[in-house]
Structures are given as C-alpha cells and as structure tokens.
Short mmCIF file of C-alpha atoms in Angstrom, two decimals:
data_model
loop_
_atom_site.label_atom_id
_atom_site.label_comp_id
_atom_site.label_asym_id
_atom_site.label_seq_id
_atom_site.Cartn_x
_atom_site.Cartn_y
_atom_site.Cartn_z
CA MET A 1 -11.80 -26.85 -67.16
CA THR A 2 -8.87 -25.59 -69.45
CA THR A 3 -7.37 -22.37 -68.25
CA SER A 4 -7.33 -19.64 -70.96
CA PRO A 5 -5.02 -16.89 -71.35
CA SER A 6 -7.43 -14.48 -69.89
CA THR A 7 -7.21 -16.54 -66.67
CA ARG A 8 -3.58 -16.86 -66.66
CA THR A 9 -3.02 -13.05 -67.13
CA ALA A 10 -6.12 -11.43 -65.45
CA SER A 11 -3.81 -9.72 -63.02
CA SER A 12 -0.36 -9.96 -64.68
CA ALA A 13 1.40 -8.15 -67.29
CA VAL A 14 2.83 -11.29 -68.57
CA ILE A 15 0.95 -12.56 -71.86
CA ALA A 16 0.43 -16.28 -72.06
CA PRO A 17 2.50 -18.19 -74.87
CA SER A 18 -0.87 -18.85 -76.81
CA ALA A 19 -1.73 -15.24 -76.79
CA ARG A 20 0.07 -14.63 -80.02
CA ARG A 21 -1.67 -17.57 -81.74
CA THR A 22 -4.89 -15.90 -80.52
CA LEU A 23 -3.96 -12.73 -81.97
CA ILE A 24 -2.79 -13.98 -85.34
CA SER A 25 -5.77 -16.30 -85.78
CA THR A 26 -8.42 -13.49 -85.05
CA GLY A 27 -6.29 -10.89 -87.12
CA ILE A 28 -6.06 -13.08 -90.23
CA GLY A 29 -9.79 -14.03 -90.37
CA ASN A 30 -10.89 -10.42 -89.72
CA ALA A 31 -8.44 -9.12 -92.34
CA ALA A 32 -9.73 -11.78 -94.87
CA GLU A 33 -13.41 -10.55 -94.44
CA TRP A 34 -12.50 -6.79 -94.70
CA TYR A 35 -10.43 -7.58 -97.83
CA ASP A 36 -13.40 -9.51 -99.35
CA TRP A 37 -15.56 -6.31 -98.68
CA ALA A 38 -12.90 -4.06 -100.24
CA ILE A 39 -12.23 -5.99 -103.43
CA TYR A 40 -15.83 -5.95 -104.45
CA ALA A 41 -15.85 -2.11 -104.78
CA THR A 42 -12.51 -2.31 -106.39
CA PHE A 43 -13.42 -4.56 -109.06
CA ALA A 44 -16.80 -3.76 -109.58
CA PRO A 45 -16.31 -1.97 -112.85
CA TYR A 46 -14.72 -5.05 -114.15
CA PHE A 47 -16.91 -7.89 -113.29
CA SER A 48 -20.15 -5.86 -113.64
CA LYS A 49 -19.93 -6.38 -117.53
CA GLN A 50 -19.19 -10.03 -117.25
CA LEU A 51 -21.96 -10.94 -114.56
CA PHE A 52 -24.69 -8.41 -116.07
CA ASN A 53 -25.98 -7.73 -119.45
CA PRO A 54 -22.87 -5.89 -121.09
CA SER A 55 -25.01 -4.28 -123.79
CA ASP A 56 -26.02 -1.77 -121.04
CA PRO A 57 -22.84 -0.85 -119.16
CA THR A 58 -24.59 1.88 -117.01
CA SER A 59 -27.18 -0.50 -115.65
CA ALA A 60 -24.72 -3.06 -115.11
CA ILE A 61 -22.47 -0.96 -112.80
CA LEU A 62 -25.76 0.14 -111.00
CA SER A 63 -26.81 -3.35 -110.49
CA THR A 64 -23.55 -4.28 -109.19
CA LEU A 65 -23.73 -1.44 -106.71
CA ALA A 66 -27.19 -2.26 -105.67
CA ILE A 67 -26.03 -5.90 -104.80
CA PHE A 68 -23.11 -4.39 -102.89
CA ALA A 69 -25.81 -2.62 -100.64
CA VAL A 70 -27.53 -5.81 -100.24
CA GLY A 71 -24.49 -6.87 -98.26
CA PHE A 72 -25.28 -4.19 -95.84
CA VAL A 73 -28.89 -5.37 -95.57
CA ALA A 74 -27.84 -8.79 -94.71
CA ARG A 75 -25.53 -7.52 -91.94
CA PRO A 76 -28.07 -7.22 -89.16
CA PHE A 77 -29.18 -10.84 -89.85
CA GLY A 78 -25.56 -12.01 -89.71
CA GLY A 79 -25.19 -10.21 -86.20
CA PHE A 80 -28.47 -11.99 -85.04
CA VAL A 81 -27.67 -15.42 -86.47
CA PHE A 82 -23.90 -15.51 -85.32
CA GLY A 83 -24.59 -13.68 -82.30
CA TRP A 84 -26.81 -16.42 -81.30
CA ILE A 85 -24.45 -18.96 -82.25
CA GLY A 86 -21.67 -17.40 -80.26
CA ASP A 87 -23.76 -16.81 -77.24
CA ARG A 88 -25.15 -20.24 -77.38
CA PHE A 89 -22.48 -22.68 -78.80
CA GLY A 90 -19.33 -20.51 -78.29
CA ARG A 91 -17.25 -17.42 -79.55
CA LYS A 92 -14.79 -19.71 -81.25
CA ASN A 93 -17.24 -21.74 -83.35
CA SER A 94 -19.13 -18.47 -84.37
CA MET A 95 -15.69 -16.94 -85.56
CA THR A 96 -14.77 -20.35 -87.35
CA LEU A 97 -18.17 -20.40 -89.22
CA THR A 98 -17.95 -16.67 -90.12
CA VAL A 99 -14.63 -16.85 -91.81
CA ALA A 100 -15.77 -20.28 -93.68
CA LEU A 101 -18.91 -18.45 -94.91
CA ALA A 102 -17.04 -15.46 -96.06
CA ALA A 103 -14.55 -17.68 -97.99
CA VAL A 104 -17.52 -19.49 -99.70
CA GLY A 105 -18.86 -16.04 -100.78
CA SER A 106 -15.40 -15.00 -102.31
CA LEU A 107 -15.21 -18.13 -103.98
CA LEU A 108 -18.52 -17.81 -105.61
CA ILE A 109 -17.76 -14.49 -107.14
CA GLY A 110 -14.25 -15.69 -108.28
CA ILE A 111 -15.86 -18.73 -110.27
CA ALA A 112 -19.10 -17.31 -111.26
CA PRO A 113 -20.21 -17.95 -114.93
CA THR A 114 -20.57 -15.05 -117.26
CA PHE A 115 -23.86 -13.43 -118.26
CA GLY A 116 -23.22 -14.48 -121.99
CA ALA A 117 -22.72 -18.23 -120.80
CA VAL A 118 -25.83 -18.39 -118.62
CA GLY A 119 -27.76 -15.23 -118.75
CA ALA A 120 -29.26 -14.01 -115.60
CA LEU A 121 -28.13 -16.93 -113.58
CA ALA A 122 -24.74 -15.22 -113.47
CA SER A 123 -26.23 -12.18 -111.74
CA LEU A 124 -28.11 -14.51 -109.40
CA VAL A 125 -24.94 -16.15 -108.43
CA LEU A 126 -23.34 -12.66 -107.48
CA LEU A 127 -26.37 -11.77 -105.46
CA VAL A 128 -26.34 -15.03 -103.36
CA ALA A 129 -22.49 -14.43 -103.01
CA ARG A 130 -23.12 -10.98 -101.44
CA LEU A 131 -25.76 -12.07 -99.15
CA VAL A 132 -23.31 -14.98 -97.84
CA GLN A 133 -20.71 -12.26 -97.33
CA GLY A 134 -23.14 -9.86 -95.65
CA LEU A 135 -24.06 -12.55 -93.41
CA ALA A 136 -20.58 -13.44 -92.66
CA HIS A 137 -19.45 -9.84 -91.99
CA GLY A 138 -22.46 -9.03 -89.71
CA GLY A 139 -21.43 -12.07 -87.78
CA GLU A 140 -17.59 -11.51 -87.98
CA LEU A 141 -17.33 -8.42 -86.16
CA PRO A 142 -19.32 -9.09 -82.89
CA SER A 143 -17.82 -12.60 -82.71
CA SER A 144 -14.29 -11.64 -83.12
CA GLN A 145 -14.73 -8.51 -80.94
CA THR A 146 -16.20 -10.58 -78.16
CA TYR A 147 -13.67 -13.27 -78.42
CA LEU A 148 -10.78 -11.00 -78.39
CA SER A 149 -12.13 -8.82 -75.45
CA GLU A 150 -12.79 -11.92 -73.38
CA MET A 151 -9.39 -13.47 -73.94
CA ALA A 152 -7.53 -10.17 -73.32
CA PRO A 153 -5.79 -9.50 -70.14
CA ARG A 154 -8.15 -6.86 -68.69
CA GLU A 155 -5.54 -4.49 -68.00
CA LYS A 156 -4.66 -4.69 -71.65
CA ARG A 157 -8.01 -5.11 -73.26
CA GLY A 158 -7.97 -1.75 -74.75
CA PHE A 159 -4.75 -2.42 -76.59
CA TRP A 160 -5.83 -5.96 -77.71
CA SER A 161 -8.88 -4.64 -79.06
CA THR A 162 -7.14 -2.49 -81.67
CA LEU A 163 -6.51 -5.60 -83.64
CA ILE A 164 -10.10 -5.53 -84.91
CA TYR A 165 -9.61 -2.24 -87.05
CA PHE A 166 -5.91 -2.67 -87.43
CA SER A 167 -6.29 -6.22 -89.18
CA GLY A 168 -9.33 -4.77 -91.00
CA THR A 169 -7.35 -1.92 -92.27
CA ILE A 170 -4.70 -4.15 -93.45
CA GLY A 171 -7.26 -6.21 -95.38
CA ASN A 172 -8.52 -3.19 -97.14
CA MET A 173 -5.09 -1.92 -97.78
CA VAL A 174 -4.15 -5.42 -99.29
CA GLY A 175 -7.09 -5.25 -101.56
CA ALA A 176 -6.33 -1.81 -102.86
CA LEU A 177 -2.77 -2.64 -103.43
CA ILE A 178 -3.60 -5.87 -105.35
CA GLY A 179 -5.98 -3.77 -107.68
CA ALA A 180 -3.01 -1.25 -108.29
CA ILE A 181 -0.69 -4.22 -109.18
CA LEU A 182 -3.09 -6.11 -111.38
CA ALA A 183 -3.95 -2.78 -113.17
CA ILE A 184 -0.39 -2.39 -114.10
CA ALA A 185 0.65 -5.93 -114.74
CA LEU A 186 -2.47 -6.87 -117.03
CA PRO A 187 -3.95 -5.38 -120.11
CA LYS A 188 -7.31 -3.83 -119.65
CA ALA A 189 -8.78 -6.73 -121.99
CA ASP A 190 -7.39 -9.42 -119.72
CA MET A 191 -8.29 -7.64 -116.62
CA ALA A 192 -11.97 -7.35 -117.82
CA ALA A 193 -12.06 -10.89 -118.98
CA TRP A 194 -10.48 -12.89 -116.13
CA GLY A 195 -8.00 -10.77 -114.21
CA TRP A 196 -10.89 -9.54 -111.90
CA ARG A 197 -11.29 -13.12 -110.74
CA LEU A 198 -7.85 -13.54 -109.23
CA PRO A 199 -8.51 -11.35 -105.85
CA PHE A 200 -11.55 -13.10 -105.16
CA ILE A 201 -10.01 -16.69 -105.46
CA LEU A 202 -7.00 -15.28 -103.31
CA GLY A 203 -9.73 -14.04 -100.72
CA ALA A 204 -11.16 -17.73 -100.56
CA VAL A 205 -7.54 -19.13 -99.96
CA MET A 206 -7.14 -16.45 -97.21
CA GLY A 207 -10.67 -17.44 -95.83
CA LEU A 208 -9.51 -21.01 -95.64
CA TYR A 209 -6.15 -20.42 -93.97
CA GLY A 210 -8.11 -18.36 -91.49
CA LEU A 211 -10.85 -21.19 -90.94
CA VAL A 212 -7.73 -23.72 -90.10
CA MET A 213 -6.12 -21.19 -87.59
CA ARG A 214 -9.23 -20.49 -85.93
CA ALA A 215 -10.36 -24.16 -85.51
CA ARG A 216 -7.19 -24.67 -83.39
CA MET A 217 -8.09 -21.65 -80.97
CA PRO A 218 -9.22 -22.28 -77.40
CA GLU A 219 -12.75 -21.10 -76.24
CA THR A 220 -13.02 -18.15 -73.99
CA GLU A 221 -13.02 -18.59 -70.23
CA ALA A 222 -16.25 -16.39 -69.97
CA PHE A 223 -18.26 -18.78 -72.28
CA GLU A 224 -16.90 -21.75 -70.67
CA GLU A 225 -18.04 -20.55 -67.18
CA LEU A 226 -21.44 -20.08 -68.83
CA ASP A 227 -21.63 -23.64 -70.08
CA THR A 228 -20.33 -24.91 -66.61
CA ALA A 229 -23.05 -23.12 -64.72
CA HIS A 230 -25.83 -23.90 -67.25
CA HIS A 231 -26.41 -19.88 -67.77
CA LYS A 232 -26.48 -19.96 -71.40
CA SER A 233 -29.09 -17.67 -72.92
CA GLN A 234 -32.39 -19.64 -74.06
CA SER A 235 -34.20 -16.86 -75.35
CA LEU A 236 -32.05 -14.51 -77.27
CA ILE A 237 -34.65 -11.82 -78.19
CA ARG A 238 -35.74 -11.70 -74.56
CA ASP A 239 -32.16 -11.14 -73.56
CA ILE A 240 -31.68 -8.28 -76.03
CA LEU A 241 -34.83 -6.64 -75.15
CA GLU A 242 -33.67 -7.04 -71.59
CA HIS A 243 -30.62 -5.14 -72.27
CA ARG A 244 -32.13 -2.66 -74.76
CA LYS A 245 -30.55 0.25 -73.06
CA GLN A 246 -26.98 -1.00 -73.91
CA ALA A 247 -28.20 -2.04 -77.54
CA LEU A 248 -29.15 1.53 -77.98
CA GLN A 249 -25.85 2.71 -76.52
CA VAL A 250 -24.06 0.55 -79.09
CA ILE A 251 -26.08 2.16 -81.84
CA GLY A 252 -25.41 5.57 -80.38
CA MET A 253 -21.83 5.00 -80.12
CA THR A 254 -21.55 3.68 -83.73
CA VAL A 255 -23.49 6.13 -85.80
CA GLY A 256 -20.99 8.92 -85.67
CA LEU A 257 -17.85 6.41 -86.15
CA THR A 258 -19.33 4.57 -89.18
CA VAL A 259 -20.27 7.99 -91.06
CA ILE A 260 -16.90 9.85 -90.25
CA TYR A 261 -14.75 6.60 -90.91
CA TYR A 262 -16.44 6.34 -94.30
CA VAL A 263 -15.93 9.73 -95.36
CA TRP A 264 -12.16 9.94 -94.37
CA ALA A 265 -10.85 6.47 -94.59
CA ILE A 266 -12.88 5.22 -97.79
CA VAL A 267 -14.05 7.88 -99.81
CA ALA A 268 -11.68 10.82 -99.45
CA PRO A 269 -9.29 9.52 -102.10
CA THR A 270 -11.83 9.05 -104.63
CA TYR A 271 -13.44 12.22 -103.70
CA ALA A 272 -10.00 14.02 -104.59
CA ALA A 273 -9.76 12.18 -107.73
CA THR A 274 -13.31 12.74 -109.12
CA SER A 275 -14.44 16.11 -107.61
CA LEU A 276 -10.84 17.84 -107.04
CA LYS A 277 -9.50 16.39 -110.23
CA LEU A 278 -6.43 15.05 -108.82
CA ASP A 279 -4.35 12.14 -110.39
CA PRO A 280 -6.55 8.97 -109.50
CA GLY A 281 -3.54 6.73 -109.07
CA GLN A 282 -1.61 9.33 -106.88
CA ALA A 283 -4.55 9.98 -104.80
CA LEU A 284 -4.91 6.28 -103.91
CA TRP A 285 -1.20 6.00 -103.01
CA TYR A 286 -1.46 9.13 -100.77
CA GLY A 287 -4.56 7.54 -99.13
CA PHE A 288 -2.64 4.61 -98.55
CA ALA A 289 -0.06 6.50 -96.75
CA ALA A 290 -2.60 8.25 -94.59
CA ASN A 291 -4.00 4.78 -93.54
CA VAL A 292 -0.59 3.92 -92.32
CA VAL A 293 -0.74 6.76 -89.87
CA PHE A 294 -4.08 5.39 -88.81
CA LEU A 295 -2.57 1.81 -88.23
CA VAL A 296 0.16 3.69 -85.92
CA ALA A 297 -2.33 5.57 -83.95
CA LEU A 298 -4.59 2.64 -83.27
CA PRO A 299 -2.52 0.99 -80.56
CA LEU A 300 -1.48 4.23 -79.22
CA TRP A 301 -5.19 4.93 -78.34
CA GLY A 302 -5.60 1.48 -76.95
CA ARG A 303 -2.84 1.61 -74.62
CA LEU A 304 -4.00 5.24 -73.48
CA SER A 305 -7.45 3.72 -72.66
CA ASP A 306 -6.02 1.17 -70.49
CA ARG A 307 -4.44 3.89 -68.40
CA ILE A 308 -7.03 6.46 -68.22
CA GLY A 309 -10.11 4.87 -69.31
CA ARG A 310 -12.58 4.08 -72.24
CA LYS A 311 -14.69 7.37 -71.92
CA PRO A 312 -11.89 9.95 -72.01
CA VAL A 313 -10.47 8.41 -75.20
CA LEU A 314 -13.59 8.19 -76.90
CA ILE A 315 -14.65 11.66 -76.02
CA ILE A 316 -11.32 13.00 -77.16
CA GLY A 317 -11.66 11.21 -80.57
CA GLY A 318 -15.19 12.40 -81.09
CA VAL A 319 -14.78 16.11 -80.09
CA GLY A 320 -11.53 16.03 -82.31
CA CYS A 321 -13.42 14.86 -85.24
CA ALA A 322 -16.37 17.07 -84.87
CA VAL A 323 -14.13 20.50 -84.32
CA LEU A 324 -11.63 19.25 -87.31
CA HIS A 325 -14.07 17.72 -90.00
CA PHE A 326 -14.85 21.31 -91.48
CA PRO A 327 -11.44 22.72 -91.41
CA MET A 328 -9.95 19.35 -92.83
CA THR A 329 -12.50 19.46 -95.67
CA TRP A 330 -11.54 22.95 -96.39
CA LEU A 331 -8.01 22.15 -96.61
CA LEU A 332 -8.44 19.39 -99.26
CA HIS A 333 -8.56 21.61 -102.20
CA ASP A 334 -6.07 21.17 -104.83
CA SER A 335 -2.92 19.22 -104.01
CA LEU A 336 -1.99 15.76 -102.96
CA TRP A 337 -0.13 16.98 -99.86
CA GLN A 338 -3.31 18.48 -98.77
CA LEU A 339 -5.06 15.01 -99.21
CA PHE A 340 -2.52 13.27 -97.11
CA VAL A 341 -2.60 15.73 -94.32
CA SER A 342 -6.28 15.93 -94.03
CA MET A 343 -6.79 12.46 -94.22
CA SER A 344 -4.03 11.70 -91.67
CA VAL A 345 -5.20 14.31 -89.10
CA MET A 346 -8.72 12.93 -89.31
CA LEU A 347 -7.73 9.57 -89.02
CA ILE A 348 -5.70 9.98 -86.03
CA PHE A 349 -8.86 11.04 -84.15
CA ILE A 350 -11.05 8.62 -85.83
CA ALA A 351 -8.52 6.01 -84.62
CA ALA A 352 -9.33 6.76 -80.98
CA GLY A 353 -12.91 5.34 -81.34
CA ALA A 354 -12.01 2.68 -83.92
CA ALA A 355 -9.05 1.33 -81.65
CA ILE A 356 -11.36 0.64 -78.44
CA ALA A 357 -14.84 0.42 -79.51
CA PRO A 358 -14.62 -3.41 -79.55
CA ALA A 359 -13.62 -3.53 -75.81
CA ALA A 360 -16.03 -0.78 -74.85
CA TYR A 361 -18.79 -2.62 -76.62
CA ALA A 362 -18.12 -5.91 -74.92
CA GLU A 363 -17.71 -4.41 -71.44
CA LEU A 364 -21.51 -3.07 -71.73
CA PHE A 365 -22.97 -6.61 -71.80
CA PRO A 366 -22.92 -9.74 -69.46
CA ALA A 367 -21.40 -12.76 -70.97
CA LYS A 368 -24.56 -14.79 -71.81
CA VAL A 369 -25.68 -12.15 -74.47
CA ARG A 370 -22.52 -10.51 -75.26
CA THR A 371 -22.07 -11.44 -78.76
CA ALA A 372 -25.54 -10.73 -80.02
CA GLY A 373 -25.95 -7.76 -77.89
CA VAL A 374 -23.31 -6.30 -79.55
CA GLY A 375 -23.82 -7.86 -83.04
CA VAL A 376 -27.34 -6.90 -83.61
CA PRO A 377 -27.31 -3.23 -82.77
CA TYR A 378 -24.00 -2.60 -84.23
CA ALA A 379 -24.95 -4.15 -87.70
CA ILE A 380 -28.20 -2.24 -87.68
CA ALA A 381 -26.23 1.11 -87.04
CA VAL A 382 -23.65 0.31 -89.84
CA ALA A 383 -26.37 -0.87 -92.31
CA ALA A 384 -28.59 2.19 -91.58
CA PHE A 385 -25.87 5.05 -91.34
CA GLY A 386 -22.63 3.62 -92.94
CA GLY A 387 -24.72 2.06 -95.92
CA THR A 388 -26.56 5.10 -96.41
CA ALA A 389 -23.57 7.42 -96.16
CA PRO A 390 -22.51 7.18 -99.96
CA TYR A 391 -26.13 7.85 -101.09
CA LEU A 392 -26.51 10.86 -99.08
CA GLN A 393 -23.04 12.36 -99.81
CA THR A 394 -23.93 11.92 -103.58
CA LEU A 395 -27.50 13.38 -102.93
CA PHE A 396 -26.21 16.49 -101.23
CA THR A 397 -23.24 17.04 -103.51
CA ASP A 398 -24.34 16.36 -106.92
CA VAL A 399 -28.10 16.71 -106.77
CA VAL A 400 -28.71 19.24 -104.04
CA LYS A 401 -25.41 21.16 -104.74
CA GLN A 402 -24.89 21.89 -101.22
CA PRO A 403 -21.95 19.59 -99.85
CA TRP A 404 -21.85 21.39 -96.64
CA MET A 405 -25.25 19.73 -95.61
CA PHE A 406 -23.59 16.25 -95.69
CA ASN A 407 -20.46 17.32 -93.88
CA ALA A 408 -22.97 19.14 -91.14
CA TYR A 409 -25.01 15.66 -91.10
CA ALA A 410 -21.57 13.97 -90.48
CA VAL A 411 -20.63 16.37 -87.47
CA VAL A 412 -24.09 16.05 -85.94
CA MET A 413 -23.73 12.03 -86.10
CA VAL A 414 -20.26 12.34 -84.32
CA LEU A 415 -21.83 14.79 -81.68
CA VAL A 416 -24.52 12.27 -81.10
CA SER A 417 -21.89 9.49 -80.38
CA VAL A 418 -20.09 12.04 -77.91
CA ALA A 419 -23.34 12.63 -76.05
CA VAL A 420 -23.97 8.82 -75.81
CA VAL A 421 -20.39 8.19 -74.40
CA LEU A 422 -20.73 10.99 -71.71
CA GLY A 423 -23.64 8.73 -70.46
CA LEU A 424 -21.73 5.60 -70.23
CA PRO A 425 -20.33 3.97 -67.21
CA GLU A 426 -16.49 3.76 -67.16
CA THR A 427 -15.60 -0.13 -67.87
CA LYS A 428 -11.99 -0.17 -67.99
CA ALA A 429 -10.64 -3.45 -66.79
CA LYS A 430 -14.19 -4.67 -66.15
CA ASP A 431 -14.30 -8.50 -65.40
CA LEU A 432 -15.99 -10.16 -68.52
CA THR A 433 -16.60 -13.62 -66.81
CA VAL A 434 -19.77 -12.35 -65.77
#
C-alpha cells in the first residue's frame, strides 16, 4: 500500500514533499467552486436580461435570483451523491468529479444562448447549469474537507483545515475583483451584451485546471485502509442514521456560522451601499479589505486549535460573534471606516469557526461514513439557514420594518451553535484512519 503524507507525518512536524501539491490541488478546486458561486450573484443583473424575457426586467432579475436559490436546494443532494462516492470509491475521485461538474455548469452559463435567439430554452439552460453547480458545490465541501483532514498531519490538522475557507474566500474575492475590473474596462452596452460571459468561461478554465491537478493527487490512507479491510459502507442511509447524533451536531454547529457569515462576509457591503447610502464602489473595496483581515485570522485560529483544542476555539469564536454582533451593527452607521472596522472585528471571530470547522466535522465520524456523514447534514443546514438568510433579512428590514428582529435571530443561531459545541467531545489530533 502506498504511504500517504498522513502516514509519514502522523507523529512528526516534518511535512512530506507531496503536501504542497495536496494543498494547492485542494485549494485551487475549492476556490474555483466558490468563485463560480460568487460571480453568479455579481453578474446576475447583466445576464438576467439576456437569458429571460428582456421586456420585463423586474421579472427577469427575480427569476434569475430564484434560480440562484435552486442551487441551494440542490446542495443536499450533492452532499448525498458525492458523499456516497467519497465513502465508496474514494475522496480523491469525489473531489475530481465535483470540480469537473462545477466547470461544466460555469461553461453552460458562459455559452448559453440568449432569450432572443431560442426563447425559454435559454432560461432552461441556466436552470440546468445552476442545478449542476449546486450538486457540485454540495459535494465539494464535504469531499475536500474530508480529504484535507485525512491527509493532514494529526498535530497540524486544524491549521490545514483553514485552507477550505481561505481558498474559498480567495475565490469570492477574485470574482468580485473581476466584476470591478470589467465594470471599469467595458462600456455598459458591451458588458450587458457579452462581457458577463467572460468570468463564467474563466471559471470553466479554472475548473479544468483544478481537475487536472486533482487527478494527480494520492488517495488518503484512511480510505485505502477501508479498501484493504473491506469495510466500505454498503448502506449509506443506514450508516448516516446510525450516526444521527453526529449528523445533528454538524447541523447545530453550522446554523450559527452560516447565518453570521452571510451577514458580515457577504451582505455587509451591499447593506452599506443600499440602506446606508454609502458609495457602492467604495463599500465593495472596504469590504474587500475586511476579507483580507479574515484571511489573516484563519490560519492563526487553526494553529491555536492544534495547541488548545477545537472546543475552546469554537466557543471563543461563537461567544465573540454573539456578544459583538449588535455593537458592530450599531457602529455601522454612516461612514466607510465604520464598515471596515465592524466587518473586520466580526470576521476575526467568524474566522475561529470557519477555520477549524472542517477538521471538527471530520473528527466526529468514522472513516467509512465520513464524507457523507458531514456532507448531507452540512448541506441541509446551509440550504435551510444560509439559503433563507437573505429572505429573512429583507423581510424583517423592508417589510416588517424591524431589522433588530433579524439581528436577534442571527445571535440566537450563533448561541445554538455554541450550545452544541459545549456538548461535543474534544477531538484534537484524533486518529482518522478508523
């Protein structure tokens, strides 16, 4: 049996020569999928009029956003399908398929015919592309999280796991940066006609590169030992039900993180521009700078969790978010520096959970059901709570006229996650080959 990096470094601080390739291959594929997810929202105002009936712009953008939500609905199915593949045929194979599928979805959008050329078929192409991307994204996170956790030296697993949100945030930032560059470089007419296609085609190229990189990666020792011992799962549903306590813990750990991450990492610059009337372009750049702070914080929390444990770091991050959410919301009032400070403070504490959640998830499950055991409940939590966060925030802010109610909801979700973490076992440096 081929010795993997996790074997050679299980009790050593020395990282194997192949570790860098493992990190790069995992990171590029993950960044490509987050990039695909980000550019859809960024360029929706442009392609909505191309792929839906342009005579009704409002209906077109609403339909485009509805199809964006379809991607969230598809994610639990992706978690199940690719979780099964990862636990049955290998983490590497699952990761390779997800990045290939994501590239196909991005390419479909990039070359989609217009509504003027083929009518409703254009809208159908977009729907299929988002379903494909939703399936891929639902499978990518559990597959890459499990792979990275199993390949990492056990004493550095928390640090390695920070790559998931680090590379994903890079993907989001690149998508936003490309949007800003194209908006400056192209006239509005060209952007609406064909410029919006460029980032999707670039996403397909990035996915193809990630596919080649991942095809060359080794399989994890944990999966290879399952193969040797003939202990692979035969009934995925039965295995998940047998580990329903851990599955519910994944959901509980995720609900707070997904809601609070949405509020501060994704929507804060848009909120500052639309509700507080700050300059939209400047708000995006200040939000970009705050995400750089997030990137710096991620590996620091990961290293700390390898020293003091997963639970203390998760609790510090959750309590910090719950305590500071309202004060930082009140601080964000009428200036760009307030946007940067409030985002940065919150993202530092959000980073605690985001950094080590992949390791903490993987350490809850045995190897035979690790990918699906994480993937299915995680995707359900993100779809149910992350996917509905934009709707609830809009409802409480614009319809009910009580924005504090959504903020209270966000804090309650974070406290639910903290309560779940308090009941978890400490899993730092756990042996993942079993």
